[in-house]
Short mmCIF file of C-alpha atoms in Angstrom, two decimals:
data_model
loop_
_atom_site.label_atom_id
_atom_site.label_comp_id
_atom_site.label_asym_id
_atom_site.label_seq_id
_atom_site.Cartn_x
_atom_site.Cartn_y
_atom_site.Cartn_z
CA UNK R 1 0.08 98.86 -20.19
CA UNK R 2 3.23 99.37 -18.12
CA UNK R 3 1.54 97.57 -15.22
CA UNK R 4 0.90 94.53 -17.40
CA UNK R 5 4.51 94.55 -18.60
CA UNK R 6 5.77 94.62 -15.00
CA UNK R 7 3.53 91.68 -14.10
CA UNK R 8 4.80 89.70 -17.11
CA UNK R 9 8.43 90.47 -16.22
CA UNK R 10 7.81 89.47 -12.61
CA UNK R 11 6.18 86.23 -13.67
CA UNK R 12 9.08 85.49 -16.00
CA UNK R 13 11.58 86.08 -13.23
CA UNK R 14 9.66 83.75 -10.91
CA UNK R 15 9.48 81.15 -13.69
CA UNK R 16 13.23 81.40 -14.37
CA UNK R 17 14.01 81.22 -10.66
CA UNK R 18 11.90 78.10 -10.25
CA UNK R 19 13.39 76.57 -13.36
CA UNK R 20 16.97 77.14 -12.15
CA UNK R 21 16.34 75.77 -8.67
CA UNK R 22 17.93 72.33 -8.62
CA UNK R 23 16.59 69.24 -6.92
CA UNK R 24 18.21 68.02 -3.71
CA UNK R 25 20.18 64.76 -3.75
CA UNK R 26 18.03 62.17 -2.00
CA UNK R 27 20.07 59.67 0.05
CA UNK R 28 18.20 56.69 1.48
CA UNK R 29 19.09 53.75 3.70
CA UNK R 30 19.42 51.62 0.57
CA UNK R 31 22.44 53.70 -0.40
CA UNK R 32 24.32 52.71 2.75
CA UNK R 33 23.18 49.07 2.57
CA UNK R 34 24.31 48.82 -1.05
CA UNK R 35 27.65 50.44 -0.25
CA UNK R 36 28.28 48.03 2.65
CA UNK R 37 27.38 45.14 0.33
CA UNK R 38 29.83 46.46 -2.26
CA UNK R 39 32.60 46.58 0.34
CA UNK R 40 31.78 43.00 1.37
CA UNK R 41 32.02 41.79 -2.24
CA UNK R 42 35.44 43.39 -2.60
CA UNK R 43 36.65 41.86 0.68
CA UNK R 44 35.56 38.41 -0.52
CA UNK R 45 37.37 38.99 -3.80
CA UNK R 46 40.53 40.10 -1.97
CA UNK R 47 40.32 37.17 0.53
CA UNK R 48 40.88 39.13 3.72
CA UNK R 49 41.24 37.20 6.97
CA UNK R 50 38.44 37.52 9.54
CA UNK R 51 40.42 39.86 11.85
CA UNK R 52 41.49 42.12 8.98
CA UNK R 53 37.93 42.16 7.60
CA UNK R 54 36.69 43.42 10.98
CA UNK R 55 39.07 46.37 10.70
CA UNK R 56 37.88 47.11 7.16
CA UNK R 57 34.27 47.32 8.31
CA UNK R 58 34.76 49.46 11.38
CA UNK R 59 36.66 52.55 10.23
CA UNK R 60 34.35 53.51 7.31
CA UNK R 61 31.36 53.19 9.63
CA UNK R 62 32.98 55.38 12.26
CA UNK R 63 33.66 58.03 9.60
CA UNK R 64 30.03 57.98 8.44
CA UNK R 65 28.80 58.11 12.04
CA UNK R 66 31.05 61.06 12.89
CA UNK R 67 29.60 63.03 9.97
CA UNK R 68 26.07 62.46 11.20
CA UNK R 69 26.87 63.10 14.86
CA UNK R 70 28.62 66.42 14.16
CA UNK R 71 26.51 69.15 15.85
CA UNK R 72 23.73 66.57 16.20
CA UNK R 73 21.27 66.85 19.09
CA UNK R 74 20.39 63.14 19.00
CA UNK R 75 23.71 61.37 18.46
CA UNK R 76 26.96 61.94 20.34
CA UNK R 77 30.43 62.00 18.78
CA UNK R 78 32.73 59.04 19.46
CA UNK R 79 35.76 61.30 19.87
CA UNK R 80 37.34 60.89 23.31
CA UNK R 81 35.23 57.72 23.71
CA UNK R 82 37.23 55.50 21.37
CA UNK R 83 40.87 54.95 22.27
CA UNK R 84 43.11 57.81 21.04
CA UNK R 85 40.34 59.21 18.82
CA UNK R 86 40.65 62.98 18.98
CA UNK R 87 37.91 65.54 18.50
CA UNK R 88 37.26 66.76 14.99
CA UNK R 89 38.45 70.29 14.30
CA UNK R 90 35.76 72.96 14.35
CA UNK R 91 34.13 73.12 10.95
CA UNK R 92 31.59 75.76 10.00
CA UNK R 93 28.63 74.03 8.38
CA UNK R 94 26.00 75.60 6.18
CA UNK R 95 22.35 74.90 6.80
CA UNK R 96 22.20 73.50 3.29
CA UNK R 97 24.68 70.68 4.02
CA UNK R 98 23.34 67.25 3.03
CA UNK R 99 24.69 65.25 5.97
CA UNK R 100 23.47 61.90 4.67
CA UNK R 101 25.36 62.46 1.45
CA UNK R 102 28.46 63.58 3.34
CA UNK R 103 28.27 60.46 5.56
CA UNK R 104 28.12 58.16 2.56
CA UNK R 105 31.04 59.97 0.95
CA UNK R 106 33.09 59.66 4.15
CA UNK R 107 32.30 55.92 4.26
CA UNK R 108 33.56 55.36 0.72
CA UNK R 109 36.62 57.58 1.08
CA UNK R 110 37.84 55.56 4.08
CA UNK R 111 36.89 52.20 2.54
CA UNK R 112 39.06 52.95 -0.47
CA UNK R 113 42.15 52.99 1.75
CA UNK R 114 41.49 49.57 3.25
CA UNK R 115 41.11 47.15 0.33
CA UNK R 116 43.50 45.75 -2.26
CA UNK R 117 41.09 46.09 -5.19
CA UNK R 118 40.82 49.85 -4.85
CA UNK R 119 39.77 50.31 -8.47
CA UNK R 120 36.61 48.27 -7.95
CA UNK R 121 35.53 50.60 -5.17
CA UNK R 122 36.66 53.71 -7.06
CA UNK R 123 34.56 52.66 -10.07
CA UNK R 124 31.53 52.15 -7.84
CA UNK R 125 32.15 55.45 -6.06
CA UNK R 126 32.70 57.43 -9.27
CA UNK R 127 29.44 56.16 -10.77
CA UNK R 128 27.57 57.53 -7.75
CA UNK R 129 29.52 60.79 -7.77
CA UNK R 130 28.79 61.51 -11.45
CA UNK R 131 25.10 60.92 -10.87
CA UNK R 132 24.99 63.20 -7.83
CA UNK R 133 26.90 65.95 -9.65
CA UNK R 134 24.30 65.91 -12.40
CA UNK R 135 21.50 66.27 -9.84
CA UNK R 136 23.03 69.12 -7.84
CA UNK R 137 26.70 69.98 -8.25
CA UNK R 138 26.82 72.60 -5.50
CA UNK R 139 25.14 70.34 -2.95
CA UNK R 140 27.46 67.47 -3.88
CA UNK R 141 30.64 69.56 -3.62
CA UNK R 142 29.63 70.91 -0.24
CA UNK R 143 28.91 67.41 1.09
CA UNK R 144 32.08 66.01 -0.45
CA UNK R 145 34.24 68.68 1.18
CA UNK R 146 32.87 67.91 4.64
CA UNK R 147 32.80 64.14 4.10
CA UNK R 148 36.43 64.07 2.98
CA UNK R 149 37.52 66.24 5.88
CA UNK R 150 35.99 63.79 8.36
CA UNK R 151 37.37 60.84 6.39
CA UNK R 152 40.90 62.27 6.52
CA UNK R 153 40.58 62.79 10.27
CA UNK R 154 39.55 59.14 10.72
CA UNK R 155 42.28 57.86 8.37
CA UNK R 156 45.02 59.61 10.35
CA UNK R 157 43.78 57.93 13.52
CA UNK R 158 43.25 54.60 11.72
CA UNK R 159 46.80 54.48 10.38
CA UNK R 160 48.17 54.73 13.90
CA UNK R 161 46.49 51.53 15.19
CA UNK R 162 49.66 49.36 14.70
CA UNK R 163 48.20 47.44 11.74
CA UNK R 164 50.95 48.61 9.39
CA UNK R 165 53.64 47.57 11.87
CA UNK R 166 52.20 44.04 12.21
CA UNK R 167 52.62 43.48 8.46
CA UNK R 168 56.37 43.15 9.01
CA UNK R 169 56.32 40.98 12.13
CA UNK R 170 57.49 37.33 12.01
CA UNK R 171 55.21 34.39 11.23
CA UNK R 172 54.03 32.11 14.03
CA UNK R 173 56.69 29.62 15.11
CA UNK R 174 55.31 26.05 14.98
CA UNK R 175 58.54 24.15 15.75
CA UNK R 176 57.45 22.11 18.77
CA UNK R 177 57.40 18.58 20.12
CA UNK R 178 54.37 19.26 22.27
CA UNK R 179 51.47 17.24 20.76
CA UNK R 180 48.97 19.73 22.17
CA UNK R 181 50.46 22.80 20.49
CA UNK R 182 48.88 24.06 17.29
CA UNK R 183 50.31 23.00 13.94
CA UNK R 184 49.08 23.84 10.41
CA UNK R 185 46.22 21.66 9.18
CA UNK R 186 45.31 20.10 5.82
CA UNK R 187 44.76 20.52 2.98
CA UNK R 188 46.73 23.78 2.54
CA UNK R 189 48.83 23.62 5.75
CA UNK R 190 48.83 27.41 5.92
CA UNK R 191 50.84 29.18 8.64
CA UNK R 192 48.82 30.72 11.45
CA UNK R 193 47.21 33.94 10.32
CA UNK R 194 47.57 37.22 12.22
CA UNK R 195 49.66 35.97 15.18
CA UNK R 196 50.26 39.60 16.22
CA UNK R 197 46.66 40.81 16.08
CA UNK R 198 46.67 41.44 19.84
CA UNK R 199 49.02 44.36 19.13
CA UNK R 200 46.29 46.17 17.19
CA UNK R 201 44.81 49.06 19.17
CA UNK R 202 41.36 48.14 20.53
CA UNK R 203 38.60 50.69 20.08
CA UNK R 204 36.83 50.33 23.42
CA UNK R 205 38.70 47.70 25.42
CA UNK R 206 41.51 48.94 27.60
CA UNK R 207 43.80 46.14 26.42
CA UNK R 208 43.71 43.01 24.26
CA UNK R 209 43.61 40.77 27.35
CA UNK R 210 40.93 42.69 29.27
CA UNK R 211 38.45 39.87 28.71
CA UNK R 212 40.92 37.01 28.88
CA UNK R 213 38.84 33.82 29.29
CA UNK R 214 39.57 31.10 31.77
CA UNK R 215 42.00 28.44 30.61
CA UNK R 216 40.66 25.48 28.60
CA UNK R 217 40.74 22.00 30.17
CA UNK R 218 44.30 20.79 30.67
CA UNK R 219 45.33 18.84 27.55
CA UNK R 220 45.63 15.16 28.29
CA UNK R 221 45.27 11.73 26.69
CA UNK R 222 43.89 10.32 29.94
CA UNK R 223 40.45 9.00 29.02
CA UNK R 224 38.99 10.26 32.30
CA UNK R 225 40.21 13.85 31.70
CA UNK R 226 37.85 16.64 30.68
CA UNK R 227 40.01 17.42 27.66
CA UNK R 228 39.95 13.89 26.29
CA UNK R 229 36.18 13.73 26.79
CA UNK R 230 35.83 16.90 24.73
CA UNK R 231 38.14 15.51 22.04
CA UNK R 232 36.11 12.29 21.78
CA UNK R 233 32.97 14.42 21.78
CA UNK R 234 34.15 16.15 18.58
CA UNK R 235 35.00 12.79 17.01
CA UNK R 236 31.67 11.20 17.93
CA UNK R 237 29.44 14.12 16.86
CA UNK R 238 31.20 14.20 13.48
CA UNK R 239 30.64 10.48 12.92
CA UNK R 240 27.02 10.76 14.02
CA UNK R 241 26.30 13.63 11.62
CA UNK R 242 27.91 11.73 8.73
CA UNK R 243 25.64 8.74 9.46
CA UNK R 244 22.59 11.00 9.44
CA UNK R 245 23.60 12.31 6.02
CA UNK R 246 22.09 15.31 4.27
CA UNK R 247 18.97 15.15 6.46
CA UNK R 248 21.02 16.18 9.51
CA UNK R 249 19.99 19.51 10.97
CA UNK R 250 23.39 19.74 12.65
CA UNK R 251 25.03 19.46 9.22
CA UNK R 252 22.85 22.32 7.95
CA UNK R 253 23.84 24.43 10.93
CA UNK R 254 27.56 23.73 10.45
CA UNK R 255 27.45 24.65 6.75
CA UNK R 256 25.31 27.74 7.26
CA UNK R 257 27.80 29.30 9.69
CA UNK R 258 31.00 28.11 8.00
CA UNK R 259 32.12 31.65 7.00
CA UNK R 260 35.68 30.53 6.28
CA UNK R 261 37.42 32.69 3.65
CA UNK R 262 40.31 30.21 3.52
CA UNK R 263 38.57 27.07 2.22
CA UNK R 264 40.92 25.28 -0.19
CA UNK R 265 39.50 22.89 -2.78
CA UNK R 266 41.63 20.14 -4.31
CA UNK R 267 40.78 18.78 -7.74
CA UNK R 268 43.42 16.59 -9.33
CA UNK R 269 46.64 18.56 -9.45
CA UNK R 270 44.87 21.84 -8.82
CA UNK R 271 44.10 23.67 -5.59
CA UNK R 272 41.93 26.76 -5.51
CA UNK R 273 40.15 28.87 -2.91
CA UNK R 274 36.41 28.80 -2.42
CA UNK R 275 35.53 32.33 -1.45
CA UNK R 276 33.16 32.97 1.44
CA UNK R 277 32.25 35.76 3.82
CA UNK R 278 33.86 36.07 7.26
CA UNK R 279 32.04 35.67 10.60
CA UNK R 280 32.07 39.45 11.02
CA UNK R 281 30.53 39.91 7.58
CA UNK R 282 27.73 37.52 8.54
CA UNK R 283 26.86 39.64 11.56
CA UNK R 284 27.09 42.84 9.53
CA UNK R 285 24.55 41.13 7.27
CA UNK R 286 22.30 40.40 10.24
CA UNK R 287 22.57 44.06 11.24
CA UNK R 288 21.38 45.01 7.75
CA UNK R 289 18.42 42.64 8.07
CA UNK R 290 17.47 44.14 11.45
CA UNK R 291 17.66 47.68 10.08
CA UNK R 292 15.44 46.79 7.15
CA UNK R 293 12.93 44.79 9.23
CA UNK R 294 12.57 47.67 11.69
CA UNK R 295 12.41 50.37 8.98
CA UNK R 296 15.30 52.14 10.69
CA UNK R 297 16.09 55.71 9.68
CA UNK R 298 19.34 56.54 7.91
CA UNK R 299 20.85 57.80 11.17
CA UNK R 300 19.82 54.72 13.15
CA UNK R 301 21.15 52.47 10.39
CA UNK R 302 24.59 54.10 10.51
CA UNK R 303 24.50 53.93 14.30
CA UNK R 304 23.63 50.21 14.25
CA UNK R 305 26.32 49.36 11.70
CA UNK R 306 28.93 51.37 13.61
CA UNK R 307 28.24 49.94 17.04
CA UNK R 308 28.08 46.38 15.70
CA UNK R 309 31.33 46.84 13.77
CA UNK R 310 33.08 48.21 16.87
CA UNK R 311 32.02 45.13 18.85
CA UNK R 312 33.21 42.77 16.10
CA UNK R 313 36.54 44.62 15.88
CA UNK R 314 37.32 44.36 19.58
CA UNK R 315 36.00 40.79 19.75
CA UNK R 316 38.59 39.67 17.20
CA UNK R 317 41.40 41.40 19.08
CA UNK R 318 40.34 39.71 22.31
CA UNK R 319 39.90 36.30 20.70
CA UNK R 320 43.18 36.36 18.76
CA UNK R 321 45.02 37.43 21.91
CA UNK R 322 43.87 34.21 23.55
CA UNK R 323 44.40 32.01 20.48
CA UNK R 324 48.14 32.64 20.30
CA UNK R 325 48.56 32.61 24.08
CA UNK R 326 47.00 29.17 24.63
CA UNK R 327 48.17 27.98 21.16
CA UNK R 328 45.96 24.90 21.44
CA UNK R 329 45.98 22.15 18.82
CA UNK R 330 42.92 21.59 16.62
CA UNK R 331 40.76 18.44 17.05
CA UNK R 332 41.60 17.28 13.51
CA UNK R 333 45.31 17.01 14.33
CA UNK R 334 44.86 14.93 17.49
CA UNK R 335 42.15 12.70 16.06
CA UNK R 336 44.20 11.94 12.94
CA UNK R 337 47.41 11.32 14.92
CA UNK R 338 46.02 9.31 17.84
CA UNK R 339 42.48 8.08 17.17
CA UNK R 340 41.49 7.74 13.50
CA UNK R 341 43.79 8.79 10.65
CA UNK R 342 40.88 8.70 8.16
CA UNK R 343 38.63 11.08 10.08
CA UNK R 344 37.80 14.44 8.57
CA UNK R 345 35.91 17.37 10.12
CA UNK R 346 32.70 18.38 8.36
CA UNK R 347 34.17 21.85 7.87
CA UNK R 348 37.68 22.67 6.78
CA UNK R 349 39.80 23.67 9.76
CA UNK R 350 40.79 27.37 9.62
CA UNK R 351 44.52 28.24 9.80
CA UNK R 352 45.00 29.40 13.39
CA UNK R 353 44.99 27.96 16.94
CA UNK R 354 41.81 26.54 18.44
CA UNK R 355 40.99 28.34 21.70
CA UNK R 356 38.71 30.28 21.87
CA UNK R 357 36.27 30.00 18.98
CA UNK R 358 36.27 33.16 16.85
CA UNK R 359 32.67 32.59 15.75
CA UNK R 360 31.60 32.26 19.38
CA UNK R 361 33.37 35.40 20.60
CA UNK R 362 32.23 37.56 17.68
CA UNK R 363 28.67 36.22 17.77
CA UNK R 364 28.40 36.77 21.50
CA UNK R 365 29.60 40.37 21.20
CA UNK R 366 27.52 41.30 18.14
CA UNK R 367 24.35 39.71 19.49
CA UNK R 368 24.50 41.76 22.69
CA UNK R 369 24.91 44.99 20.70
CA UNK R 370 22.03 44.21 18.36
CA UNK R 371 19.83 43.14 21.26
CA UNK R 372 20.47 46.48 22.95
CA UNK R 373 19.58 48.39 19.76
CA UNK R 374 16.60 46.40 18.47
CA UNK R 375 15.41 44.57 21.58
CA UNK R 376 15.27 40.96 22.70
CA UNK R 377 12.99 38.46 20.94
CA UNK R 378 13.64 40.19 17.61
CA UNK R 379 12.60 37.40 15.25
CA UNK R 380 14.23 37.45 11.81
CA UNK R 381 14.98 35.35 8.76
CA UNK R 382 18.72 35.22 8.21
CA UNK R 383 19.18 35.53 4.44
CA UNK R 384 22.86 36.51 4.67
CA UNK R 385 24.14 33.32 3.06
CA UNK R 386 21.73 33.23 0.12
CA UNK R 387 24.24 34.80 -2.32
CA UNK R 388 26.70 32.04 -1.42
CA UNK R 389 24.48 29.09 -2.19
CA UNK R 390 23.05 28.44 1.28
CA UNK R 391 19.49 28.72 2.47
CA UNK R 392 17.63 30.78 5.04
CA UNK R 393 17.46 30.13 8.76
CA UNK R 394 14.97 31.69 11.15
CA UNK R 395 15.92 32.88 14.64
CA UNK R 396 13.79 34.05 17.55
CA UNK R 397 16.44 36.54 18.68
CA UNK R 398 20.00 37.67 18.10
CA UNK R 399 21.12 35.61 21.08
CA UNK R 400 19.42 32.57 19.55
CA UNK R 401 21.48 33.12 16.38
CA UNK R 402 24.67 33.57 18.43
CA UNK R 403 24.11 30.30 20.30
CA UNK R 404 23.65 28.44 17.03
CA UNK R 405 26.69 30.11 15.43
CA UNK R 406 28.83 29.01 18.36
CA UNK R 407 27.55 25.42 18.35
CA UNK R 408 28.12 25.19 14.60
CA UNK R 409 31.87 25.09 15.22
CA UNK R 410 31.51 21.99 17.42
CA UNK R 411 29.21 20.32 14.88
CA UNK R 412 31.69 21.18 12.14
CA UNK R 413 34.48 19.33 13.96
CA UNK R 414 36.84 22.28 14.30
CA UNK R 415 36.37 23.26 17.97
CA UNK R 416 36.12 21.60 21.35
CA UNK R 417 33.05 22.44 23.42
CA UNK R 418 35.01 24.62 25.87
CA UNK R 419 36.09 26.95 23.05
CA UNK R 420 32.44 27.29 22.06
CA UNK R 421 30.91 27.88 25.48
CA UNK R 422 33.65 30.01 26.99
CA UNK R 423 34.15 31.89 23.74
CA UNK R 424 30.48 32.84 23.70
CA UNK R 425 30.76 34.14 27.25
CA UNK R 426 33.92 36.06 26.34
CA UNK R 427 32.06 37.76 23.49
CA UNK R 428 29.02 38.58 25.63
CA UNK R 429 31.24 40.29 28.18
CA UNK R 430 32.73 42.43 25.42
CA UNK R 431 29.25 43.31 24.15
CA UNK R 432 28.05 44.26 27.63
CA UNK R 433 31.15 46.36 28.20
CA UNK R 434 30.62 48.32 24.98
CA UNK R 435 26.93 48.82 25.78
CA UNK R 436 27.86 50.24 29.17
CA UNK R 437 30.98 52.20 28.20
CA UNK R 438 30.07 54.10 25.03
CA UNK R 439 27.38 56.76 24.71
CA UNK R 440 25.98 57.03 21.21
CA UNK R 441 22.79 58.90 21.98
CA UNK R 442 22.55 62.25 23.72
CA UNK R 443 20.23 62.39 26.69
#
């Protein structure tokens, strides 16, 4: 009788133990994709400039990557590889730590510090947190503690990159009699954005001018000069595309890669902004597509996002350094003043100097990173612009997409061909340099 009682008690204890054992919080790649998408939506809402948007993408990804790479046999920490990024303090980790969860928490904790609409991100974050607490409170708290510790380490480093100081620097001076110097363009005539972006600390590059491109053709109104030929080239391609109408493939390309968060729309007495993603956001979207197409693991997905974001970040610093050094006038200004005052570019001219093309530099850099990660001839359907009313374009490789993105600026009437070609080369050099200078995977 006593033996039976002992068996029953033992069975009850086993039953209670099993009943009290809580499920683990399952974090998938969709969690990180959805969180990146949420950050993109907030950036569009807040209308961040392309350079600032690149900064907003990169630091949360670095935080997530550092969580995963901590004591990781496959992935190597970026400390002492990124400029002024110190090693994380020694943290004792339990075997039960959910690193994927901690990485996602670190991503959101850093993101929150970078946007204006913090409450939108906090609401999104809190909805996830309450769900995870209900699944396994102990596991969540452990991951949150580690994730926040890494996030705080990254934020301290982030806040020392000179961004805060540039907020108080003077606007770009446009008082000039030189017809070839940049001036604000219609319809909003905005001052040049981020004229001091070259003072932001690069992540990999040694300096903002490390990949300084060769000078553009010497500005001239001489019809035999290379510059004038490029100017007329912009004018002629715009007129040709307009004649072709909506059937023009070049028009489709220009619209697909517009990615201008500063488009102003005039209707009667009203002017309002038409919100769009930035060039960096488009390439972050392509990274997402590549990760999904290749069924990348959570770790590889974070790695791909991080490396791509680093390339985009440094590409903008390099490009903006050249823009405000050469300070070259936009085609629209010269064509309206000296050739045809009724001419309009197919795309609205962004508010900053012309040389080099930001799309070209960023696309060149990002495409080299993604090619290194996923291989050449990686065919994909680019669905990034679907949420913004544009269609789908198919590319045979990342470099194929970069070439088209660069050319789109010439078709759109906002860049000379030199800015496109030399900008693409500038970006490729940055991409190659990052591929050869940073070790993400342990041997």
